[in-house]
Amino acid sequence: MIHIPKSEYSRRRKALMAQMEPNSIAILPAAAVAIRNRDVEHVYRQDSDFQYLSGFPEPQAVLVLMPGRLHGEYLLFCRERNAERELWDGLRAGQEGAIRDFGADDAFPITDIDDILPGLIEGRDRVYSAMGSNPEFDRHLMDWINVIRSKAHLGAQPPNEYVALDHLLHDMRLYKSSAEVKVMREAARISAQAHIRAMQASRAGLHEFSLEAELDYEFRKGGAKMPAYGSIVASGRNSCILHYQQNDALLKDGDLVLIDAGCEIDCYASDITRTWPVSGKFSPEQKAIYELVLAAQDAAFAEIAPNKHWNQAHEATVRVITAGLVDLGLLQGNVDELIASEAYKAFYMHRAGHWLGMDVHDVGEYKVGGEWRVLEVGMALTVEPGIYIAPDNQNVAKKWRGIGVRIEDDVVVTRQGCEILSKGVPKTVAEIEALMAAARAQAA
Ligand code: GLY
Ligand code: MN
Ligand code: MN
């Protein structure tokens, strides 16, 4: 299994601590376990920030960074070993494991945090935390601070500055290291395989969920614990619902099916969309729209390179799509004016992409000082133009209605331009039709 090496977590903690103000402390909780219903829990997924700094996979843990502390800068509060609980729920690292396997300088039982943490915070000037993202933890933090305040008459010094950790941490997360790119390449490779399998299995008479099952099979077989987000398998007019997740309609000949799905490896997402005809053969209208979206995506790739700004790729897709819709007679007028009036938004209502990383819509600012961010080596993003012709759009000829096409790939900015991580899935009309025809011939 490809994963982030232990040494990288240590490097990240050091890099964060180097950016923290002197005499400060950072405190970050693990994700809480979420109850699904009664005794059933949702599959546990670690908090991305916590994971980024620790690689520690358990709930009920709190990470503490204290730059410059002589007795250890990295402390972990976590669950104690417990033979009975481990018999029921699985192994725990315990404090020994936290030190031995996860590089903590010191570790304490999570049940002792109320006794220990106020003493660690006391005397530090600044507290960095993920303010606002976990209200219950924010309350705990204030409780610990109040313990210190209540002892002020004894000379205790509470911190005076509370700083959101996001700004430093999320900027770090925006730049992917070579180890991160390797993991993202693997996630994209498995997801590409999943899309191919779904293409090969596509038949009228199956349901959307049948194709979802093909995706899940490849995800799990590839070692992914779960999809990075709810898979979208949208056939026919459902392809015009951007975040469709019902996935229970019947697949019909003559319809397109749009699949937006990607797996997660070691907490890194992939996010791929392909659209293909259920029957294996595009109709002339479907082909025209498909090739327009593909041309928009190609134009966007050309705008992804160091020193180009974030919005250039989006602007390129808007221009190609607007001009193409005019050529096809779906929009009427002057291309520049249609762009200025945002007339294209009736067909293309989302942006061309987003940052990609541990979160599918990853952290990182899109603008800096009011200006679109300039792309730099190591930034990862999606490129996902689409055209969606509403089934009830009375302004276009009937033959166009209900066609929805999105094509989405994952890229990382390189010195020369960008690397497409998800290039393993066929994309041209000819490639898709050939792949599907071969699958049918084999099945016959
Ligand atoms: N799958 C969600 C997105 O493409 O942004
Ligand atoms: Mn996306
Ligand atoms: Mn997507």
Short mmCIF file of C-alpha atoms and ligand atoms in Angstrom, two decimals, residues 229-230 232 242-243 258-262 270-273 354 356 360-361 382 384 406 408-410, ligand 3:
data_model
loop_
_atom_site.label_atom_id
_atom_site.label_comp_id
_atom_site.label_asym_id
_atom_site.label_seq_id
_atom_site.Cartn_x
_atom_site.Cartn_y
_atom_site.Cartn_z
CA TYR A 229 -17.50 11.62 -1.29
CA GLY A 230 -20.88 10.17 -2.17
CA ILE A 232 -22.84 10.38 -8.29
CA LEU A 242 -25.19 18.49 -10.19
CA HIS A 243 -25.02 16.60 -6.88
CA LEU A 258 -22.59 10.71 -15.81
CA ILE A 259 -20.43 9.24 -13.06
CA ASP A 260 -18.63 11.51 -10.61
CA ALA A 261 -16.75 9.29 -8.18
CA GLY A 262 -13.34 8.87 -6.62
CA SER A 270 -9.48 11.62 -6.05
CA ASP A 271 -12.39 13.17 -7.91
CA ILE A 272 -13.10 11.96 -11.44
CA THR A 273 -16.11 12.44 -13.73
CA HIS A 354 -11.37 23.38 -6.86
CA LEU A 356 -7.95 18.81 -4.20
CA VAL A 360 -12.16 16.64 -1.92
CA HIS A 361 -12.88 20.38 -1.86
CA THR A 382 -9.60 19.44 -10.44
CA GLU A 384 -14.19 19.80 -14.49
CA ARG A 406 -19.17 16.75 -17.17
CA GLU A 408 -13.37 15.90 -14.55
CA ASP A 409 -9.71 15.15 -14.03
CA ASP A 410 -7.25 15.70 -11.20
MN MN B 3 -16.41 15.42 -8.88
#
